C-alpha positions as a LaTeX table, in Angstrom:
\begin{tabular}{lrrr}
\hline
Residue & $x$ (\AA) & $y$ (\AA) & $z$ (\AA) \\
\hline
Met1 & $-14.93$ & $-10.65$ & 22.83 \\
Phe2 & $-14.67$ & $-13.37$ & 20.24 \\
Leu3 & $-13.26$ & $-12.62$ & 16.77 \\
Ala4 & $-12.58$ & $-14.78$ & 13.78 \\
Ala5 & $-9.53$ & $-15.61$ & 12.08 \\
Ser6 & $-9.37$ & $-14.55$ & 8.31 \\
Leu7 & $-7.90$ & $-15.73$ & 5.52 \\
Leu8 & $-7.61$ & $-13.84$ & 2.58 \\
Thr9 & $-5.76$ & $-12.28$ & 3.13 \\
Val10 & $-5.21$ & $-15.45$ & 1.03 \\
Phe11 & $-1.85$ & $-15.39$ & 2.55 \\
Leu12 & 0.15 & $-12.98$ & 1.06 \\
Pro13 & 1.41 & $-10.80$ & 3.44 \\
Leu14 & 2.33 & $-8.09$ & 1.20 \\
Ser15 & 4.35 & $-5.08$ & 1.65 \\
Ile16 & 4.83 & $-1.92$ & $-0.14$ \\
Thr17 & 8.30 & $-0.25$ & $-0.33$ \\
Gly18 & 8.85 & 3.38 & $-0.83$ \\
Ser19 & 5.93 & 6.12 & $-0.57$ \\
Pro20 & 2.74 & 5.17 & $-1.66$ \\
Val21 & 1.29 & 6.70 & $-4.88$ \\
Val22 & $-1.96$ & 8.20 & $-4.16$ \\
Glu23 & $-4.24$ & 9.40 & $-6.87$ \\
Val24 & $-7.00$ & 11.97 & $-6.31$ \\
Arg25 & $-8.99$ & 11.59 & $-9.43$ \\
Asp26 & $-11.15$ & 14.54 & $-8.38$ \\
Ser27 & $-11.66$ & 16.36 & $-5.25$ \\
Leu28 & $-14.18$ & 13.74 & $-3.94$ \\
Thr29 & $-12.44$ & 10.50 & $-4.82$ \\
Val30 & $-9.08$ & 9.07 & $-3.53$ \\
Thr31 & $-7.58$ & 6.01 & $-5.21$ \\
Leu32 & $-4.83$ & 3.89 & $-3.48$ \\
Pro33 & $-2.45$ & 1.10 & $-4.93$ \\
Leu34 & $-2.74$ & $-2.14$ & $-3.34$ \\
Thr35 & 0.16 & $-4.49$ & $-3.17$ \\
Arg36 & 0.46 & $-8.08$ & $-2.68$ \\
Arg37 & 3.27 & $-10.57$ & $-1.77$ \\
Leu38 & 3.10 & $-14.24$ & $-1.73$ \\
Asn39 & 4.80 & $-15.78$ & 1.16 \\
Phe40 & 6.69 & $-18.91$ & 0.60 \\
Ser41 & 9.54 & $-18.21$ & 3.06 \\
Asp42 & 8.22 & $-20.86$ & 5.36 \\
Gly43 & 6.72 & $-23.38$ & 2.93 \\
Thr44 & 3.31 & $-24.20$ & 2.80 \\
Ile45 & 0.99 & $-22.43$ & 5.09 \\
Glu46 & $-2.17$ & $-24.03$ & 6.94 \\
Phe47 & $-4.40$ & $-21.21$ & 5.55 \\
Leu48 & $-7.41$ & $-23.61$ & 4.74 \\
Gln49 & $-7.99$ & $-24.13$ & 8.60 \\
Arg50 & $-7.79$ & $-20.39$ & 9.08 \\
Asp51 & $-10.21$ & $-19.81$ & 6.27 \\
Glu52 & $-12.50$ & $-22.43$ & 7.73 \\
Thr53 & $-12.29$ & $-20.85$ & 11.16 \\
Arg54 & $-13.17$ & $-17.47$ & 9.87 \\
Val55 & $-16.22$ & $-19.00$ & 8.02 \\
Ala56 & $-17.34$ & $-20.61$ & 11.46 \\
Ala57 & $-17.22$ & $-17.53$ & 13.24 \\
Phe58 & $-18.98$ & $-15.55$ & 10.63 \\
Arg59 & $-21.77$ & $-18.26$ & 10.72 \\
Asn60 & $-22.02$ & $-18.41$ & 14.43 \\
Tyr61 & $-22.09$ & $-14.64$ & 14.96 \\
Gly62 & $-25.27$ & $-13.21$ & 16.20 \\
Thr63 & $-26.41$ & $-16.54$ & 17.89 \\
His64 & $-25.17$ & $-15.27$ & 21.30 \\
Ser65 & $-27.11$ & $-13.41$ & 24.08 \\
Arg66 & $-24.45$ & $-10.62$ & 24.14 \\
Arg67 & $-22.98$ & $-8.98$ & 20.95 \\
Ala68 & $-19.45$ & $-9.45$ & 22.16 \\
Asp69 & $-18.31$ & $-11.43$ & 18.99 \\
Ser70 & $-16.88$ & $-9.95$ & 15.88 \\
Ile71 & $-14.66$ & $-10.70$ & 12.95 \\
Leu72 & $-11.21$ & $-9.53$ & 12.37 \\
Val73 & $-8.22$ & $-10.89$ & 10.54 \\
Thr74 & $-5.24$ & $-12.93$ & 10.63 \\
Thr75 & $-3.20$ & $-13.58$ & 7.46 \\
Ser76 & $-2.58$ & $-16.64$ & 5.82 \\
Phe77 & $-1.36$ & $-17.22$ & 2.26 \\
Leu78 & $-2.06$ & $-13.97$ & 0.52 \\
Asp79 & $-3.35$ & $-10.44$ & 1.22 \\
Tyr80 & $-3.66$ & $-7.23$ & $-0.35$ \\
Gln81 & $-2.40$ & $-4.16$ & 1.65 \\
Val82 & $-2.51$ & $-0.60$ & 1.31 \\
Gln83 & 0.39 & 1.64 & 2.80 \\
Val84 & $-0.59$ & 4.26 & 5.31 \\
Gly85 & 1.39 & 6.76 & 7.49 \\
Ile86 & 0.43 & 7.22 & 10.97 \\
Gly87 & 1.46 & 10.17 & 13.45 \\
Glu88 & 3.60 & 13.03 & 12.70 \\
Pro89 & 6.02 & 12.58 & 11.41 \\
Pro90 & 4.42 & 9.48 & 10.06 \\
Thr91 & 5.46 & 5.80 & 10.62 \\
Ile92 & 4.61 & 3.60 & 7.70 \\
Tyr93 & 2.45 & 0.54 & 8.04 \\
Asn94 & 1.24 & $-2.02$ & 5.77 \\
Leu95 & $-2.40$ & $-2.74$ & 6.38 \\
Ala96 & $-4.44$ & $-5.53$ & 4.85 \\
Val97 & $-7.78$ & $-4.40$ & 3.51 \\
Asp98 & $-10.63$ & $-6.51$ & 5.19 \\
Thr99 & $-14.35$ & $-6.00$ & 4.58 \\
Gly100 & $-15.14$ & $-8.20$ & 7.60 \\
Ser101 & $-13.23$ & $-6.18$ & 9.97 \\
Pro102 & $-15.05$ & $-3.33$ & 11.74 \\
Ile103 & $-12.01$ & $-1.48$ & 13.10 \\
Thr104 & $-8.47$ & $-0.30$ & 11.91 \\
Trp105 & $-5.61$ & $-1.66$ & 14.06 \\
Val106 & $-1.80$ & $-1.71$ & 13.85 \\
Gly107 & 1.06 & $-3.36$ & 15.81 \\
Ala108 & 1.64 & $-6.72$ & 14.40 \\
Ser109 & 5.06 & $-6.42$ & 12.91 \\
Thr110 & 5.76 & $-2.48$ & 12.97 \\
Ile111 & 5.40 & $-1.30$ & 16.58 \\
Tyr112 & 3.09 & 1.74 & 17.02 \\
Lys113 & 5.04 & 4.83 & 17.37 \\
Arg114 & 3.51 & 7.62 & 19.54 \\
Thr115 & 4.05 & 11.11 & 18.28 \\
Gly116 & 2.77 & 14.58 & 18.93 \\
Thr117 & $-0.45$ & 13.70 & 17.13 \\
Ser118 & $-1.17$ & 10.51 & 19.20 \\
Val119 & $-3.90$ & 10.96 & 21.85 \\
Met120 & $-5.12$ & 8.17 & 24.11 \\
Ser121 & $-9.02$ & 7.94 & 24.06 \\
Gly122 & $-9.30$ & 6.12 & 27.38 \\
Leu123 & $-10.88$ & 3.19 & 25.59 \\
Ser124 & $-9.51$ & $-0.30$ & 25.02 \\
Val125 & $-9.99$ & $-3.30$ & 22.87 \\
Met126 & $-9.87$ & $-6.92$ & 24.22 \\
Ala127 & $-10.65$ & $-9.77$ & 21.89 \\
Asn128 & $-10.11$ & $-13.45$ & 20.97 \\
Tyr129 & $-9.93$ & $-14.44$ & 17.26 \\
Gly130 & $-10.91$ & $-17.91$ & 15.83 \\
Asp131 & $-12.68$ & $-20.79$ & 17.34 \\
Gln132 & $-11.76$ & $-21.52$ & 20.82 \\
Ala133 & $-13.89$ & $-24.99$ & 20.49 \\
Thr134 & $-11.36$ & $-26.18$ & 17.96 \\
Gly135 & $-8.22$ & $-24.58$ & 19.48 \\
Thr136 & $-7.82$ & $-22.00$ & 16.73 \\
Ala137 & $-8.10$ & $-19.10$ & 18.94 \\
Phe138 & $-5.84$ & $-15.92$ & 19.03 \\
Ser139 & $-5.90$ & $-13.02$ & 21.56 \\
Phe140 & $-5.60$ & $-9.42$ & 20.92 \\
Ser141 & $-5.78$ & $-6.51$ & 23.47 \\
Gly142 & $-4.72$ & $-2.83$ & 23.42 \\
Pro143 & $-5.77$ & 0.61 & 23.87 \\
Ile144 & $-7.60$ & 2.91 & 21.25 \\
Phe145 & $-5.76$ & 6.02 & 20.12 \\
Tyr146 & $-6.74$ & 9.00 & 18.11 \\
Asp147 & $-4.11$ & 9.80 & 15.50 \\
Thr148 & $-3.46$ & 11.36 & 12.18 \\
Val149 & $-3.51$ & 9.18 & 9.07 \\
Thr150 & $-1.62$ & 9.92 & 6.05 \\
Leu151 & $-2.56$ & 8.33 & 2.73 \\
Gly152 & 0.12 & 10.15 & 0.55 \\
Gly153 & 0.27 & 13.25 & $-1.46$ \\
Gly154 & $-0.48$ & 15.31 & 1.53 \\
Leu155 & $-3.97$ & 13.69 & 2.12 \\
Thr156 & $-4.54$ & 13.35 & 5.81 \\
Val157 & $-7.34$ & 12.31 & 8.14 \\
Thr158 & $-7.13$ & 13.73 & 11.68 \\
Trp159 & $-8.47$ & 12.36 & 15.00 \\
Phe160 & $-8.97$ & 8.93 & 13.67 \\
Gln161 & $-9.68$ & 6.08 & 16.01 \\
Leu162 & $-7.25$ & 2.89 & 15.57 \\
Ala163 & $-6.72$ & 0.19 & 17.99 \\
Val164 & $-3.26$ & $-0.70$ & 18.93 \\
Ala165 & $-2.05$ & $-4.31$ & 19.48 \\
Phe166 & $-0.09$ & $-4.29$ & 22.68 \\
Thr167 & $-0.65$ & $-7.85$ & 23.27 \\
Leu168 & $-0.84$ & $-10.48$ & 20.48 \\
Gln169 & $-0.72$ & $-14.29$ & 21.16 \\
Gly170 & $-1.14$ & $-17.01$ & 18.72 \\
Phe171 & $-0.82$ & $-15.11$ & 15.64 \\
Asp172 & 1.47 & $-16.01$ & 12.63 \\
Phe173 & 1.30 & $-12.79$ & 10.62 \\
Gly174 & 4.66 & $-13.18$ & 8.37 \\
Arg175 & 6.83 & $-10.41$ & 7.62 \\
Gly176 & 5.46 & $-7.05$ & 6.19 \\
Phe177 & 2.09 & $-7.34$ & 7.97 \\
Asp178 & 1.44 & $-4.66$ & 10.35 \\
Gly179 & $-2.45$ & $-4.82$ & 10.79 \\
Ile180 & $-5.78$ & $-4.12$ & 9.44 \\
Leu181 & $-7.71$ & $-1.62$ & 7.51 \\
Gly182 & $-11.25$ & $-2.35$ & 8.41 \\
Ile183 & $-13.96$ & $-1.25$ & 5.95 \\
Ala184 & $-16.89$ & $-3.60$ & 7.39 \\
Pro185 & $-20.14$ & $-1.69$ & 8.20 \\
Glu186 & $-19.68$ & 0.47 & 11.36 \\
Asp187 & $-22.45$ & $-1.19$ & 13.45 \\
Leu188 & $-20.32$ & $-4.40$ & 13.49 \\
Ser189 & $-17.83$ & $-2.63$ & 15.70 \\
Arg190 & $-20.58$ & $-2.59$ & 18.54 \\
Gly191 & $-19.30$ & $-4.69$ & 21.50 \\
Ile192 & $-15.64$ & $-4.52$ & 20.50 \\
Ile193 & $-14.72$ & $-1.66$ & 22.94 \\
Glu194 & $-13.99$ & $-3.22$ & 26.21 \\
Asn195 & $-15.16$ & $-0.47$ & 28.49 \\
Asp196 & $-18.23$ & 0.69 & 26.37 \\
Gln197 & $-19.91$ & $-2.22$ & 24.96 \\
Asp198 & $-22.68$ & $-0.05$ & 23.18 \\
Ala199 & $-20.17$ & 2.20 & 21.53 \\
Thr200 & $-19.42$ & 1.84 & 17.86 \\
Ile201 & $-16.13$ & 3.18 & 16.08 \\
Pro202 & $-16.50$ & 5.24 & 12.92 \\
Ser203 & $-14.82$ & 3.30 & 9.92 \\
Phe204 & $-12.17$ & 4.69 & 8.07 \\
Thr205 & $-14.65$ & 5.37 & 5.06 \\
Glu206 & $-16.87$ & 7.29 & 7.32 \\
Cys207 & $-14.02$ & 9.42 & 8.60 \\
Leu208 & $-12.93$ & 10.34 & 5.19 \\
Tyr209 & $-16.50$ & 11.36 & 4.29 \\
Leu210 & $-17.02$ & 13.31 & 7.52 \\
Gln211 & $-13.68$ & 15.29 & 6.94 \\
Gly212 & $-14.82$ & 16.24 & 3.40 \\
Lys213 & $-12.03$ & 13.92 & 1.63 \\
Ile214 & $-14.45$ & 12.11 & $-0.30$ \\
Gly215 & $-18.02$ & 12.66 & $-1.48$ \\
Arg216 & $-19.67$ & 9.49 & $-0.80$ \\
Gln217 & $-19.25$ & 6.57 & 1.68 \\
Val218 & $-18.35$ & 4.28 & $-1.07$ \\
Val219 & $-15.35$ & 1.96 & $-1.60$ \\
Gly220 & $-14.28$ & 0.43 & $-4.83$ \\
Val221 & $-12.19$ & $-2.68$ & $-4.77$ \\
Phe222 & $-10.14$ & $-4.11$ & $-7.81$ \\
Phe223 & $-8.05$ & $-7.19$ & $-7.50$ \\
Gln224 & $-6.16$ & $-9.10$ & $-10.22$ \\
Pro225 & $-6.15$ & $-12.87$ & $-10.08$ \\
Val226 & $-3.29$ & $-14.11$ & $-8.12$ \\
Thr227 & $-0.20$ & $-15.91$ & $-9.63$ \\
Arg228 & 3.17 & $-16.87$ & $-8.54$ \\
Glu229 & 4.88 & $-13.48$ & $-9.47$ \\
Pro230 & 7.05 & $-11.15$ & $-7.67$ \\
Asp231 & 5.71 & $-8.37$ & $-5.30$ \\
Ser232 & 3.93 & $-5.83$ & $-7.52$ \\
Gln233 & 0.90 & $-3.72$ & $-7.78$ \\
Phe234 & $-2.16$ & $-6.00$ & $-8.39$ \\
Gly235 & $-4.99$ & $-4.10$ & $-7.04$ \\
Glu236 & $-6.58$ & $-0.67$ & $-6.18$ \\
Leu237 & $-8.82$ & 0.56 & $-3.54$ \\
Thr238 & $-10.85$ & 3.73 & $-4.27$ \\
Phe239 & $-12.75$ & 5.80 & $-1.53$ \\
Gly240 & $-15.67$ & 7.92 & $-2.48$ \\
Gly241 & $-16.41$ & 6.28 & $-5.85$ \\
Thr242 & $-15.13$ & 3.92 & $-8.56$ \\
Asp243 & $-12.43$ & 3.88 & $-11.09$ \\
Ser244 & $-13.77$ & 3.44 & $-14.60$ \\
Thr245 & $-10.46$ & 2.43 & $-15.91$ \\
Lys246 & $-10.57$ & $-0.75$ & $-14.10$ \\
His247 & $-14.08$ & $-1.95$ & $-15.00$ \\
Asp248 & $-16.02$ & $-2.52$ & $-18.21$ \\
Gly249 & $-19.81$ & $-1.44$ & $-18.55$ \\
Asn250 & $-22.51$ & $-1.00$ & $-15.82$ \\
Phe251 & $-22.50$ & $-2.06$ & $-12.29$ \\
Ala252 & $-25.30$ & $-4.69$ & $-11.13$ \\
Tyr253 & $-26.14$ & $-3.38$ & $-7.60$ \\
Thr254 & $-28.25$ & $-4.93$ & $-5.04$ \\
Pro255 & $-29.23$ & $-3.83$ & $-1.61$ \\
Ile256 & $-27.75$ & $-5.09$ & 1.70 \\
Thr257 & $-29.85$ & $-7.94$ & 2.72 \\
Ala258 & $-32.25$ & $-7.52$ & 5.77 \\
Thr259 & $-31.78$ & $-11.28$ & 6.72 \\
Pro260 & $-29.43$ & $-11.75$ & 9.83 \\
Pro261 & $-26.78$ & $-12.65$ & 10.36 \\
Ser262 & $-25.63$ & $-11.86$ & 6.92 \\
Ser263 & $-27.28$ & $-8.16$ & 7.37 \\
Leu264 & $-24.45$ & $-7.38$ & 9.87 \\
Tyr265 & $-21.90$ & $-7.58$ & 7.17 \\
Trp266 & $-21.67$ & $-6.83$ & 3.33 \\
Gly267 & $-24.58$ & $-9.27$ & 2.98 \\
Ile268 & $-26.73$ & $-9.71$ & $-0.14$ \\
Asn269 & $-29.46$ & $-11.86$ & $-1.61$ \\
Gln270 & $-28.95$ & $-13.84$ & $-4.88$ \\
Arg271 & $-29.85$ & $-17.26$ & $-6.62$ \\
Ile272 & $-26.92$ & $-19.48$ & $-7.99$ \\
Thr273 & $-27.27$ & $-21.88$ & $-10.93$ \\
Tyr274 & $-24.97$ & $-24.12$ & $-12.66$ \\
Asp275 & $-25.52$ & $-25.33$ & $-16.11$ \\
Gln276 & $-29.04$ & $-23.56$ & $-16.00$ \\
Thr277 & $-29.85$ & $-25.62$ & $-13.03$ \\
Thr278 & $-30.57$ & $-23.93$ & $-9.76$ \\
Ile279 & $-28.25$ & $-25.25$ & $-6.85$ \\
Leu280 & $-29.02$ & $-22.64$ & $-4.29$ \\
Gly281 & $-32.33$ & $-20.84$ & $-4.19$ \\
Phe282 & $-32.66$ & $-17.15$ & $-3.50$ \\
Thr283 & $-31.13$ & $-16.64$ & $-0.08$ \\
Ala284 & $-28.75$ & $-14.38$ & 1.82 \\
Gly285 & $-24.93$ & $-14.47$ & 2.23 \\
Ile286 & $-22.09$ & $-12.09$ & 2.27 \\
Val287 & $-19.16$ & $-10.70$ & 0.23 \\
Asp288 & $-15.89$ & $-10.86$ & 2.07 \\
Thr289 & $-12.31$ & $-9.77$ & 0.91 \\
Gly290 & $-10.95$ & $-11.69$ & 4.04 \\
Thr291 & $-12.13$ & $-15.10$ & 3.06 \\
Thr292 & $-10.09$ & $-17.00$ & 0.33 \\
Phe293 & $-12.56$ & $-19.41$ & $-1.26$ \\
Leu294 & $-16.18$ & $-19.57$ & $-2.37$ \\
Tyr295 & $-18.47$ & $-21.30$ & 0.24 \\
Leu296 & $-21.84$ & $-22.53$ & $-0.45$ \\
Ala297 & $-24.37$ & $-24.16$ & 2.00 \\
Ser298 & $-24.00$ & $-27.79$ & 2.26 \\
Asp299 & $-26.96$ & $-28.75$ & 0.10 \\
Ala300 & $-25.86$ & $-26.40$ & $-2.65$ \\
Phe301 & $-22.35$ & $-27.52$ & $-2.31$ \\
His302 & $-23.24$ & $-31.24$ & $-2.85$ \\
Lys303 & $-25.31$ & $-30.24$ & $-5.90$ \\
Tyr304 & $-22.31$ & $-28.39$ & $-7.37$ \\
Gln305 & $-20.08$ & $-31.46$ & $-6.63$ \\
Ala306 & $-22.53$ & $-33.84$ & $-8.16$ \\
Ala307 & $-22.93$ & $-31.61$ & $-11.43$ \\
Thr308 & $-19.27$ & $-31.04$ & $-11.81$ \\
Gly309 & $-18.19$ & $-34.67$ & $-11.20$ \\
Ala310 & $-15.75$ & $-33.54$ & $-8.60$ \\
Thr311 & $-14.38$ & $-35.66$ & $-5.80$ \\
Arg312 & $-13.46$ & $-34.52$ & $-2.43$ \\
Asp313 & $-9.56$ & $-34.75$ & $-2.02$ \\
Gln314 & $-8.90$ & $-36.16$ & 1.44 \\
Thr315 & $-5.50$ & $-34.51$ & 1.71 \\
Thr316 & $-6.34$ & $-30.76$ & 0.74 \\
Arg317 & $-10.03$ & $-31.15$ & 1.74 \\
Leu318 & $-10.74$ & $-29.40$ & $-1.76$ \\
Leu319 & $-12.89$ & $-30.62$ & $-4.58$ \\
Arg320 & $-10.72$ & $-31.94$ & $-7.33$ \\
Ile321 & $-11.67$ & $-32.62$ & $-11.05$ \\
Ser322 & $-9.80$ & $-34.54$ & $-13.72$ \\
Pro323 & $-8.62$ & $-32.68$ & $-16.99$ \\
Asn324 & $-11.36$ & $-34.33$ & $-18.74$ \\
Arg325 & $-13.96$ & $-33.00$ & $-16.37$ \\
Tyr326 & $-12.47$ & $-29.69$ & $-16.63$ \\
Asn327 & $-13.06$ & $-29.53$ & $-20.36$ \\
Thr328 & $-16.73$ & $-30.05$ & $-19.70$ \\
Leu329 & $-17.00$ & $-27.57$ & $-16.74$ \\
Gln330 & $-19.91$ & $-25.00$ & $-17.15$ \\
Asn331 & $-20.26$ & $-21.54$ & $-16.12$ \\
Leu332 & $-21.30$ & $-20.96$ & $-12.43$ \\
Asp333 & $-24.02$ & $-18.35$ & $-12.54$ \\
Phe334 & $-25.04$ & $-15.81$ & $-9.84$ \\
His335 & $-28.28$ & $-14.01$ & $-10.26$ \\
Ile336 & $-27.88$ & $-10.71$ & $-8.33$ \\
Gly337 & $-31.02$ & $-8.39$ & $-8.67$ \\
Tyr338 & $-32.02$ & $-8.31$ & $-12.31$ \\
Thr339 & $-28.56$ & $-9.23$ & $-13.62$ \\
Met340 & $-26.58$ & $-12.52$ & $-14.00$ \\
Ile341 & $-22.73$ & $-12.62$ & $-13.52$ \\
Ser342 & $-20.78$ & $-15.69$ & $-13.95$ \\
Leu343 & $-17.59$ & $-17.44$ & $-12.92$ \\
Thr344 & $-15.99$ & $-19.16$ & $-16.01$ \\
Pro345 & $-14.57$ & $-22.57$ & $-15.74$ \\
Asp346 & $-11.00$ & $-21.07$ & $-15.27$ \\
Ala347 & $-12.36$ & $-18.89$ & $-12.55$ \\
Gln348 & $-13.80$ & $-21.82$ & $-10.78$ \\
Ile349 & $-10.36$ & $-23.51$ & $-10.04$ \\
Trp350 & $-7.52$ & $-22.81$ & $-7.95$ \\
Pro351 & $-4.46$ & $-21.26$ & $-9.65$ \\
Arg352 & $-2.45$ & $-24.43$ & $-10.48$ \\
Ser353 & 0.88 & $-22.59$ & $-10.34$ \\
Leu354 & 0.04 & $-22.31$ & $-6.67$ \\
Asn355 & $-1.11$ & $-25.85$ & $-5.90$ \\
Thr356 & 2.19 & $-26.34$ & $-3.89$ \\
Val357 & 1.13 & $-23.61$ & $-1.50$ \\
Ile358 & $-1.84$ & $-25.80$ & $-0.25$ \\
Pro359 & $-0.62$ & $-28.35$ & 2.45 \\
Gly360 & $-0.73$ & $-31.67$ & 0.37 \\
Gly361 & $-1.40$ & $-29.94$ & $-2.97$ \\
Val362 & $-0.18$ & $-31.86$ & $-6.12$ \\
Val363 & 1.60 & $-30.31$ & $-9.01$ \\
Gly364 & $-0.69$ & $-30.07$ & $-12.07$ \\
Ala365 & $-3.88$ & $-31.23$ & $-10.16$ \\
Ile366 & $-6.92$ & $-29.27$ & $-10.76$ \\
Tyr367 & $-8.68$ & $-28.01$ & $-7.52$ \\
Leu368 & $-12.00$ & $-26.16$ & $-7.48$ \\
Ile369 & $-12.43$ & $-23.05$ & $-5.35$ \\
Val370 & $-16.02$ & $-23.86$ & $-4.04$ \\
Lys371 & $-16.09$ & $-25.07$ & $-0.46$ \\
Asp372 & $-18.71$ & $-26.43$ & 1.95 \\
Ile373 & $-19.97$ & $-23.81$ & 4.56 \\
Glu374 & $-20.93$ & $-26.66$ & 6.81 \\
Gly375 & $-24.68$ & $-25.99$ & 7.26 \\
Arg376 & $-27.65$ & $-26.27$ & 5.42 \\
Ser377 & $-29.35$ & $-23.50$ & 3.46 \\
Gly378 & $-32.00$ & $-21.33$ & 4.93 \\
Arg379 & $-30.21$ & $-20.00$ & 8.01 \\
Gly380 & $-29.44$ & $-16.63$ & 6.78 \\
Phe381 & $-25.94$ & $-17.32$ & 5.95 \\
Asp382 & $-25.75$ & $-19.50$ & 2.80 \\
Phe383 & $-22.82$ & $-18.37$ & 0.91 \\
Ile384 & $-19.58$ & $-16.35$ & 1.10 \\
Leu385 & $-18.28$ & $-14.73$ & $-2.05$ \\
Gly386 & $-14.56$ & $-14.50$ & $-1.08$ \\
Tyr387 & $-11.30$ & $-13.42$ & $-2.77$ \\
Thr388 & $-11.43$ & $-15.94$ & $-5.50$ \\
Phe389 & $-14.75$ & $-14.63$ & $-6.59$ \\
Ile390 & $-14.09$ & $-10.91$ & $-5.93$ \\
Gln391 & $-10.77$ & $-10.95$ & $-8.11$ \\
Arg392 & $-12.97$ & $-11.56$ & $-11.03$ \\
Phe393 & $-15.20$ & $-8.47$ & $-10.63$ \\
Tyr394 & $-14.83$ & $-4.73$ & $-9.77$ \\
Thr395 & $-16.64$ & $-4.66$ & $-6.44$ \\
Val396 & $-18.36$ & $-1.57$ & $-4.77$ \\
Phe397 & $-19.30$ & $-1.40$ & $-1.13$ \\
Asp398 & $-21.69$ & 1.62 & $-0.99$ \\
Ser399 & $-22.52$ & 2.56 & 2.67 \\
Ser400 & $-24.39$ & 5.74 & 1.63 \\
Arg401 & $-27.11$ & 3.79 & $-0.31$ \\
Ser402 & $-26.65$ & 0.42 & 1.62 \\
Leu403 & $-25.85$ & $-1.48$ & $-1.76$ \\
Val404 & $-23.16$ & $-3.87$ & $-3.13$ \\
Gly405 & $-22.31$ & $-3.71$ & $-6.79$ \\
Phe406 & $-20.18$ & $-5.85$ & $-9.28$ \\
Ala407 & $-18.92$ & $-5.04$ & $-12.70$ \\
Ser408 & $-16.88$ & $-6.86$ & $-15.08$ \\
Thr409 & $-13.15$ & $-6.41$ & $-15.51$ \\
Pro410 & $-10.57$ & $-7.54$ & $-18.23$ \\
Phe411 & $-9.96$ & $-10.56$ & $-15.88$ \\
Thr412 & $-13.50$ & $-11.72$ & $-15.50$ \\
Ser413 & $-13.32$ & $-14.09$ & $-18.52$ \\
Ala414 & $-9.49$ & $-14.34$ & $-18.58$ \\
Thr415 & $-7.74$ & $-17.71$ & $-18.58$ \\
Thr416 & $-5.12$ & $-17.61$ & $-15.83$ \\
Asn417 & $-5.75$ & $-20.50$ & $-13.44$ \\
Ile418 & $-5.29$ & $-23.50$ & $-15.62$ \\
Leu419 & $-1.95$ & $-22.33$ & $-16.69$ \\
Leu420 & 1.24 & $-23.93$ & $-15.00$ \\
\hline
\end{tabular}
């Protein structure tokens, strides 16, 4: 099986100390804090290549005769994690939240500890991550266990299926990263189980719903824009609904696209304009927490580059603009359903305080977050709205109604990235 390396996990392995504070806003909604940590212990990290590898695997998925490909995650520069306990008594694991991963797995840093609630399923996972053609592949294998997952405050999910990484090769996780909490559509897990290629694994959201812990199969995600600050709570994950204290106004909802391969993920249809000029016509792409940047089909990317006056920086492989060009930058608009949402000029640039995290990044330079998906539009996978987009909007992944929704937050129009 072939899986993709991820990124957003932007790198940050982040870790949580102490017991997670879980808020049950009502009997059918559960809210968990997300914590992030920027990892500078080993200097700059080659997360750009990992991001591009993940994008290539997304793009190529579904083109093979057998559905043995899937997308999971490795960490790079930043990630948002939730703390969970597994077993009884529970062992605490810091799991990165990933909308492109169909399963939950542990064993990266903290070894899986079997207890009285651990039951072997007789099933196993064997997978390769990344792109073997470019030499960016990683391997993962291990059994699937049934176990009890504790979210804190006595809230538990029993007989949850999770994969345990007994063998890991080629991964560079960083300290504090223990695995993945996958919230991708369940059908994406088909083909992952080594000895039952037609089987699927229920998602964590579905298990919460089936056990009566939440009222709807909905996940609300709130991130704050990343800055070079100490570890702290910078996000929130709500199962069963949304947190009205974290967003402003109504949601703009749109159905999951029917266009493959985007339809396999949290894929949507939209049109993108810059300065009132269409750069990408109505087409399909995906929303993904595990990708760092905002990717556009090559033809749309080149239109955006020309309109902004950006040049391709040969060292970082990112678009770069001058301060004068930044002063004339216009909103990048996304026409989703009957609503338009926008990335402001500040939201279109990489945080300048983190330029040195990028290999070859120059202090004070202005880099754009828009990257080339390396393929023309019209192939059913024409954009990826990654972390740098999601951090500006409260985002809802609604399995019960097959919808994705966006609402503004106090950070939608905030000025954070241009600051040094």
